[in-house]
């Protein structure tokens, strides 16, 4: 799905929910209507998902329909937009399954937008699921940055301070904290490294180079590929898949002054939506996506299986695995519940510090 010709279209999908019949045809799925039936009268289930896993979903959903007769309505958007959409539709729920990144899955849970599914989550580590049973990690992923080949430096040596250099003025962009999961992760990681005020001070300085706000991380990929941007943030799964499909950029992790590179664990997590109109079908699909057979295929989509016994599953396709990419990178695991509690005030402080 994500190839040289359609990367731009796929990326734009991060900024708006895809509800058109064209998108449904592209994925071989039915249009989203919440009626519980497709055009042939069969059963359906609706998935609202942060984009990035489309290449993995497509054959998986087709196989699910073959086995169960249940078609999948697939709707994708930015991480924050997925939750916002579910919230707005509470009087007339449309989504059955919600898939998004932290801290938005935690926000959805705290806002009462999820419900316990009763699906067996025992194959997933305790740290990768909610204690109330309302969500579970579906696929592992990590924050990263990408650089155009014209950046004539060893990206393994690039530091956070390097990104402040005038060389990047008007050629650097990152997705907006509070709107995009990856952008929020940028703020969270800097808070972990420099403290809250230190993160604001840094981002205030970085604003001199920043092109401007972006609700979509995926939208930045083609800009870096074409050289419109030299550097942008991203995530390992999405960016490695795009490189496999021909994008010309390098994945890297900025280092601190001590030379150590860091990243934030940024998994895709899923839960059953409160008031799901097709909850039984949703539970079946959740169970199917957590099955060993389905999870074994995640490395080929450059994501890491959530099932503990498959943590070291090899990649059979082309390109490095996420595990190889982060081998020498320190992985930070924030307290996402605390992040959610402070999110509104942190985003307000960020907006004030950057003038955005």
Short mmCIF file of C-alpha atoms in Angstrom, two decimals:
data_model
loop_
_atom_site.label_atom_id
_atom_site.label_comp_id
_atom_site.label_asym_id
_atom_site.label_seq_id
_atom_site.Cartn_x
_atom_site.Cartn_y
_atom_site.Cartn_z
CA UNK A 1 0.00 0.00 0.00
CA UNK A 2 2.72 2.41 0.98
CA UNK A 3 4.79 2.77 -2.17
CA UNK A 4 6.57 5.53 -4.07
CA UNK A 5 3.44 6.66 -5.89
CA UNK A 6 1.08 6.80 -2.95
CA UNK A 7 3.22 7.79 0.04
CA UNK A 8 1.98 11.38 -0.15
CA UNK A 9 -1.66 10.32 -0.21
CA UNK A 10 -1.09 7.91 2.66
CA UNK A 11 0.64 10.61 4.67
CA UNK A 12 -2.11 13.18 4.14
CA UNK A 13 -4.48 10.64 5.66
CA UNK A 14 -2.89 11.39 9.05
CA UNK A 15 -4.58 14.78 9.11
CA UNK A 16 -8.13 13.71 8.36
CA UNK A 17 -10.24 10.65 8.90
CA UNK A 18 -10.61 8.67 5.72
CA UNK A 19 -14.30 8.14 5.15
CA UNK A 20 -14.45 8.12 1.36
CA UNK A 21 -15.39 5.15 -0.73
CA UNK A 22 -12.10 5.56 -2.57
CA UNK A 23 -10.21 4.81 0.62
CA UNK A 24 -12.42 1.81 1.25
CA UNK A 25 -11.73 0.48 -2.22
CA UNK A 26 -8.01 1.05 -1.75
CA UNK A 27 -8.01 -1.17 1.31
CA UNK A 28 -10.54 -3.64 -0.11
CA UNK A 29 -12.88 -2.74 2.73
CA UNK A 30 -16.44 -1.45 3.03
CA UNK A 31 -17.29 2.20 3.59
CA UNK A 32 -17.86 3.25 7.18
CA UNK A 33 -21.53 3.51 7.99
CA UNK A 34 -22.10 1.87 11.34
CA UNK A 35 -25.00 -0.17 10.00
CA UNK A 36 -23.50 -3.53 10.85
CA UNK A 37 -23.78 -4.84 7.30
CA UNK A 38 -21.78 -4.47 4.11
CA UNK A 39 -23.26 -4.13 0.62
CA UNK A 40 -23.64 -7.88 0.34
CA UNK A 41 -25.54 -8.15 3.63
CA UNK A 42 -22.65 -9.60 5.65
CA UNK A 43 -21.56 -8.57 9.15
CA UNK A 44 -19.03 -5.79 9.70
CA UNK A 45 -16.76 -4.35 12.36
CA UNK A 46 -15.34 -0.81 12.35
CA UNK A 47 -11.75 0.06 13.29
CA UNK A 48 -10.60 3.63 13.96
CA UNK A 49 -6.80 3.58 13.84
CA UNK A 50 -3.82 5.89 13.89
CA UNK A 51 -2.20 5.33 10.52
CA UNK A 52 1.02 3.46 9.94
CA UNK A 53 -0.19 -0.13 10.05
CA UNK A 54 -2.20 -0.05 6.83
CA UNK A 55 0.12 -2.48 5.03
CA UNK A 56 -0.27 -4.94 7.89
CA UNK A 57 -4.02 -4.48 8.24
CA UNK A 58 -4.90 -5.05 4.61
CA UNK A 59 -4.09 -8.78 4.27
CA UNK A 60 -4.99 -9.40 7.91
CA UNK A 61 -8.50 -7.98 7.55
CA UNK A 62 -9.00 -9.91 4.32
CA UNK A 63 -8.03 -13.13 6.10
CA UNK A 64 -10.34 -12.29 9.00
CA UNK A 65 -13.26 -11.88 6.62
CA UNK A 66 -12.44 -15.17 4.88
CA UNK A 67 -12.44 -17.00 8.23
CA UNK A 68 -15.39 -15.30 9.92
CA UNK A 69 -17.49 -13.67 7.20
CA UNK A 70 -17.06 -10.34 9.01
CA UNK A 71 -15.88 -7.42 6.84
CA UNK A 72 -13.77 -4.63 8.34
CA UNK A 73 -14.48 -0.92 7.93
CA UNK A 74 -11.08 0.75 8.32
CA UNK A 75 -10.89 4.45 9.21
CA UNK A 76 -7.52 6.12 9.82
CA UNK A 77 -6.37 9.46 11.22
CA UNK A 78 -3.76 11.08 13.44
CA UNK A 79 -3.42 9.65 16.93
CA UNK A 80 -5.26 12.47 18.67
CA UNK A 81 -7.90 12.74 15.97
CA UNK A 82 -8.91 9.11 16.41
CA UNK A 83 -9.80 9.71 20.05
CA UNK A 84 -11.41 13.06 19.32
CA UNK A 85 -13.65 11.44 16.73
CA UNK A 86 -14.76 8.70 19.12
CA UNK A 87 -15.51 11.30 21.76
CA UNK A 88 -17.61 13.40 19.39
CA UNK A 89 -19.62 10.35 18.36
CA UNK A 90 -20.58 9.24 21.85
CA UNK A 91 -24.24 10.01 21.26
CA UNK A 92 -24.14 7.75 18.19
CA UNK A 93 -21.07 5.45 18.43
CA UNK A 94 -19.59 4.29 15.14
CA UNK A 95 -16.24 2.72 16.12
CA UNK A 96 -15.93 -0.78 17.52
CA UNK A 97 -12.15 -0.88 17.95
CA UNK A 98 -9.84 2.05 18.69
CA UNK A 99 -6.12 1.81 17.84
CA UNK A 100 -3.88 4.75 18.72
CA UNK A 101 -0.56 5.72 20.30
CA UNK A 102 0.14 6.86 23.85
CA UNK A 103 -0.80 9.06 25.56
CA UNK A 104 -4.02 9.05 23.55
CA UNK A 105 -5.00 5.47 24.38
CA UNK A 106 -4.65 6.38 28.07
CA UNK A 107 -6.63 9.57 27.44
CA UNK A 108 -9.40 7.55 25.80
CA UNK A 109 -9.49 5.22 28.78
CA UNK A 110 -9.57 8.02 31.36
CA UNK A 111 -12.30 9.76 29.36
CA UNK A 112 -14.53 6.69 29.52
CA UNK A 113 -14.32 6.00 25.80
CA UNK A 114 -13.21 2.36 26.19
CA UNK A 115 -14.68 -0.71 27.84
CA UNK A 116 -13.31 -4.05 28.97
CA UNK A 117 -13.46 -6.50 26.10
CA UNK A 118 -13.01 -9.78 27.93
CA UNK A 119 -10.41 -10.72 25.29
CA UNK A 120 -7.49 -12.77 26.62
CA UNK A 121 -4.52 -10.38 27.06
CA UNK A 122 -2.37 -12.88 28.98
CA UNK A 123 0.18 -13.18 26.15
CA UNK A 124 1.10 -9.50 26.59
CA UNK A 125 3.35 -8.22 29.39
CA UNK A 126 1.65 -6.48 32.32
CA UNK A 127 3.43 -3.21 31.49
CA UNK A 128 1.91 -3.27 28.00
CA UNK A 129 -1.76 -3.29 28.94
CA UNK A 130 -4.22 -1.46 31.17
CA UNK A 131 -4.84 -2.79 34.64
CA UNK A 132 -8.58 -2.33 34.06
CA UNK A 133 -8.47 -4.49 30.93
CA UNK A 134 -9.62 -1.64 28.68
CA UNK A 135 -6.64 -1.59 26.29
CA UNK A 136 -3.66 -3.67 25.25
CA UNK A 137 -0.54 -3.11 23.16
CA UNK A 138 -1.01 -4.35 19.61
CA UNK A 139 2.43 -3.60 18.14
CA UNK A 140 5.68 -2.14 19.43
CA UNK A 141 7.06 1.08 17.94
CA UNK A 142 9.50 3.92 18.77
CA UNK A 143 9.99 7.64 18.22
CA UNK A 144 12.73 8.59 15.76
CA UNK A 145 13.85 11.36 13.40
CA UNK A 146 14.57 11.27 9.68
CA UNK A 147 17.10 13.20 7.58
CA UNK A 148 17.36 13.90 3.86
CA UNK A 149 20.52 12.48 2.20
CA UNK A 150 21.72 16.03 1.52
CA UNK A 151 22.41 16.40 5.25
CA UNK A 152 26.09 15.73 4.83
CA UNK A 153 26.84 14.57 8.37
CA UNK A 154 26.93 11.28 10.19
CA UNK A 155 23.41 11.14 11.60
CA UNK A 156 24.63 8.72 14.27
CA UNK A 157 26.53 11.69 15.70
CA UNK A 158 23.78 14.32 15.42
CA UNK A 159 22.91 15.87 18.78
CA UNK A 160 19.87 17.80 19.94
CA UNK A 161 22.07 20.92 19.97
CA UNK A 162 23.01 20.32 16.33
CA UNK A 163 19.36 20.71 15.37
CA UNK A 164 19.51 24.28 16.68
CA UNK A 165 22.11 25.28 14.06
CA UNK A 166 21.13 27.87 11.41
CA UNK A 167 21.73 25.21 8.73
CA UNK A 168 18.25 23.86 9.52
CA UNK A 169 16.36 27.16 9.52
CA UNK A 170 13.12 26.64 7.58
CA UNK A 171 14.15 23.07 6.83
CA UNK A 172 13.11 21.32 10.06
CA UNK A 173 9.64 20.35 11.23
CA UNK A 174 8.11 18.14 13.88
CA UNK A 175 4.49 17.21 14.47
CA UNK A 176 2.65 19.20 17.09
CA UNK A 177 2.55 17.97 20.71
CA UNK A 178 -0.99 17.37 21.88
CA UNK A 179 -2.20 16.63 18.37
CA UNK A 180 0.09 13.90 17.04
CA UNK A 181 1.36 10.95 19.05
CA UNK A 182 4.88 11.25 17.65
CA UNK A 183 4.92 15.00 18.29
CA UNK A 184 3.75 14.51 21.85
CA UNK A 185 6.54 11.95 22.25
CA UNK A 186 9.10 14.60 21.23
CA UNK A 187 7.97 16.80 24.11
CA UNK A 188 7.82 13.87 26.53
CA UNK A 189 11.31 12.64 25.62
CA UNK A 190 12.82 16.10 26.04
CA UNK A 191 11.10 16.38 29.42
CA UNK A 192 12.72 13.09 30.41
CA UNK A 193 16.13 14.32 29.27
CA UNK A 194 16.09 17.95 30.42
CA UNK A 195 13.15 18.34 32.79
CA UNK A 196 9.96 20.20 31.96
CA UNK A 197 11.43 23.70 31.93
CA UNK A 198 14.53 22.51 30.10
CA UNK A 199 12.35 20.93 27.41
CA UNK A 200 10.44 24.19 26.96
CA UNK A 201 13.66 26.19 26.80
CA UNK A 202 15.02 23.87 24.13
CA UNK A 203 11.87 23.85 22.01
CA UNK A 204 11.68 27.63 22.31
CA UNK A 205 15.14 27.81 20.70
CA UNK A 206 14.28 25.15 18.12
CA UNK A 207 11.32 27.23 17.00
CA UNK A 208 13.72 29.46 15.07
CA UNK A 209 14.27 26.53 12.67
CA UNK A 210 10.81 24.97 12.80
CA UNK A 211 8.67 25.42 9.67
CA UNK A 212 5.51 25.46 11.78
CA UNK A 213 2.83 23.26 13.32
CA UNK A 214 1.78 19.95 11.79
CA UNK A 215 -0.98 17.69 13.07
CA UNK A 216 0.45 14.90 10.92
CA UNK A 217 3.77 13.13 11.35
CA UNK A 218 3.23 11.05 8.22
CA UNK A 219 2.80 14.21 6.15
CA UNK A 220 6.43 15.09 6.89
CA UNK A 221 7.85 11.96 5.23
CA UNK A 222 7.44 13.02 1.59
CA UNK A 223 8.76 16.49 2.42
CA UNK A 224 12.01 15.02 3.74
CA UNK A 225 12.14 12.55 0.86
CA UNK A 226 11.92 15.42 -1.67
CA UNK A 227 14.30 17.70 0.22
CA UNK A 228 11.66 20.29 1.12
CA UNK A 229 12.70 19.51 4.69
CA UNK A 230 16.13 18.35 5.83
CA UNK A 231 14.98 16.91 9.16
CA UNK A 232 11.66 15.85 10.70
CA UNK A 233 10.41 13.60 13.46
CA UNK A 234 8.80 10.25 12.77
CA UNK A 235 8.45 6.76 14.17
CA UNK A 236 10.48 3.66 13.44
CA UNK A 237 7.67 1.49 12.06
CA UNK A 238 6.29 4.06 9.65
CA UNK A 239 9.67 5.34 8.50
CA UNK A 240 11.31 1.94 7.92
CA UNK A 241 8.29 0.81 5.91
CA UNK A 242 8.55 3.96 3.82
CA UNK A 243 12.29 3.45 3.23
CA UNK A 244 11.56 -0.09 2.07
CA UNK A 245 9.13 1.37 -0.45
CA UNK A 246 11.72 3.77 -1.84
CA UNK A 247 11.85 6.85 0.39
CA UNK A 248 15.29 8.43 0.49
CA UNK A 249 15.92 9.42 4.06
CA UNK A 250 17.90 8.16 7.04
CA UNK A 251 16.38 7.16 10.37
CA UNK A 252 18.29 8.53 13.36
CA UNK A 253 18.06 9.40 17.05
CA UNK A 254 19.49 12.72 18.29
CA UNK A 255 22.04 12.34 21.07
CA UNK A 256 22.42 14.34 24.26
CA UNK A 257 25.59 16.19 25.19
CA UNK A 258 26.92 12.92 26.60
CA UNK A 259 26.65 11.34 23.15
CA UNK A 260 23.94 8.90 24.24
CA UNK A 261 20.97 8.44 21.92
CA UNK A 262 17.48 8.06 23.37
CA UNK A 263 13.99 7.29 22.18
CA UNK A 264 10.50 6.77 23.59
CA UNK A 265 8.59 3.50 23.34
CA UNK A 266 5.51 4.46 21.32
CA UNK A 267 3.39 1.35 20.76
CA UNK A 268 0.14 1.01 18.89
CA UNK A 269 -2.48 0.06 21.47
CA UNK A 270 -6.08 -1.03 21.00
CA UNK A 271 -9.26 -1.14 22.98
CA UNK A 272 -12.96 -1.86 22.51
CA UNK A 273 -14.89 1.38 22.12
CA UNK A 274 -17.59 2.18 24.66
CA UNK A 275 -20.97 1.62 23.05
CA UNK A 276 -19.38 -0.32 20.18
CA UNK A 277 -22.29 -1.09 17.81
CA UNK A 278 -20.75 -4.43 16.83
CA UNK A 279 -18.97 -5.37 20.05
CA UNK A 280 -19.06 -9.14 19.50
CA UNK A 281 -17.42 -8.76 16.09
CA UNK A 282 -14.96 -6.29 17.62
CA UNK A 283 -13.94 -8.79 20.28
CA UNK A 284 -13.38 -11.44 17.63
CA UNK A 285 -11.16 -9.10 15.61
CA UNK A 286 -9.15 -8.05 18.68
CA UNK A 287 -8.57 -11.69 19.53
CA UNK A 288 -7.58 -12.37 15.92
CA UNK A 289 -5.06 -9.50 15.84
CA UNK A 290 -3.48 -10.71 19.08
CA UNK A 291 -3.21 -14.31 17.86
CA UNK A 292 0.27 -15.75 17.35
CA UNK A 293 -0.33 -16.18 13.62
CA UNK A 294 -1.22 -12.50 13.17
CA UNK A 295 1.49 -11.20 15.49
CA UNK A 296 4.19 -13.19 13.68
CA UNK A 297 3.63 -11.03 10.62
CA UNK A 298 4.24 -7.71 12.41
CA UNK A 299 8.04 -7.66 11.93
CA UNK A 300 7.52 -7.66 8.17
CA UNK A 301 5.56 -4.42 8.69
CA UNK A 302 8.52 -3.12 10.78
CA UNK A 303 6.63 -3.29 14.05
CA UNK A 304 7.35 -5.49 17.05
CA UNK A 305 4.91 -8.16 18.24
CA UNK A 306 3.11 -7.49 21.50
CA UNK A 307 3.07 -11.18 22.42
CA UNK A 308 5.96 -11.88 24.80
CA UNK A 309 7.02 -15.15 23.18
CA UNK A 310 7.44 -13.39 19.82
CA UNK A 311 9.59 -10.50 21.04
CA UNK A 312 12.56 -11.68 18.97
CA UNK A 313 10.64 -12.63 15.84
CA UNK A 314 12.88 -12.02 12.79
CA UNK A 315 12.09 -9.83 9.81
CA UNK A 316 11.78 -11.87 6.63
CA UNK A 317 11.42 -8.88 4.31
CA UNK A 318 14.02 -6.33 3.21
CA UNK A 319 15.55 -3.79 5.54
CA UNK A 320 16.61 -3.68 9.19
CA UNK A 321 14.27 -4.66 12.00
CA UNK A 322 13.15 -2.16 14.65
CA UNK A 323 15.23 -4.10 17.18
CA UNK A 324 18.34 -3.62 15.07
CA UNK A 325 17.67 0.08 14.61
CA UNK A 326 17.33 0.77 18.36
CA UNK A 327 20.08 -1.65 19.42
CA UNK A 328 22.34 1.04 20.88
CA UNK A 329 19.60 3.50 21.77
CA UNK A 330 18.28 4.03 25.30
CA UNK A 331 14.52 3.39 25.35
CA UNK A 332 12.53 5.58 27.73
CA UNK A 333 9.23 4.25 29.08
CA UNK A 334 7.28 7.24 30.46
CA UNK A 335 4.42 6.99 32.91
CA UNK A 336 1.78 7.70 30.28
CA UNK A 337 -0.97 8.08 32.86
CA UNK A 338 1.00 10.93 34.41
CA UNK A 339 1.58 12.34 30.92
CA UNK A 340 -2.19 12.39 30.35
CA UNK A 341 -2.82 14.08 33.69
CA UNK A 342 -0.40 16.88 32.78
CA UNK A 343 -1.05 16.97 29.04
CA UNK A 344 -3.31 20.03 28.86
CA UNK A 345 -1.05 22.16 31.03
CA UNK A 346 2.10 20.89 29.30
CA UNK A 347 0.69 21.66 25.84
CA UNK A 348 -0.37 25.12 27.01
CA UNK A 349 3.14 25.75 28.36
CA UNK A 350 4.61 24.45 25.10
CA UNK A 351 2.42 26.78 23.03
CA UNK A 352 3.47 29.74 25.17
CA UNK A 353 7.17 28.83 24.97
CA UNK A 354 7.13 28.43 21.20
CA UNK A 355 4.60 31.12 20.37
CA UNK A 356 2.56 28.61 18.43
#
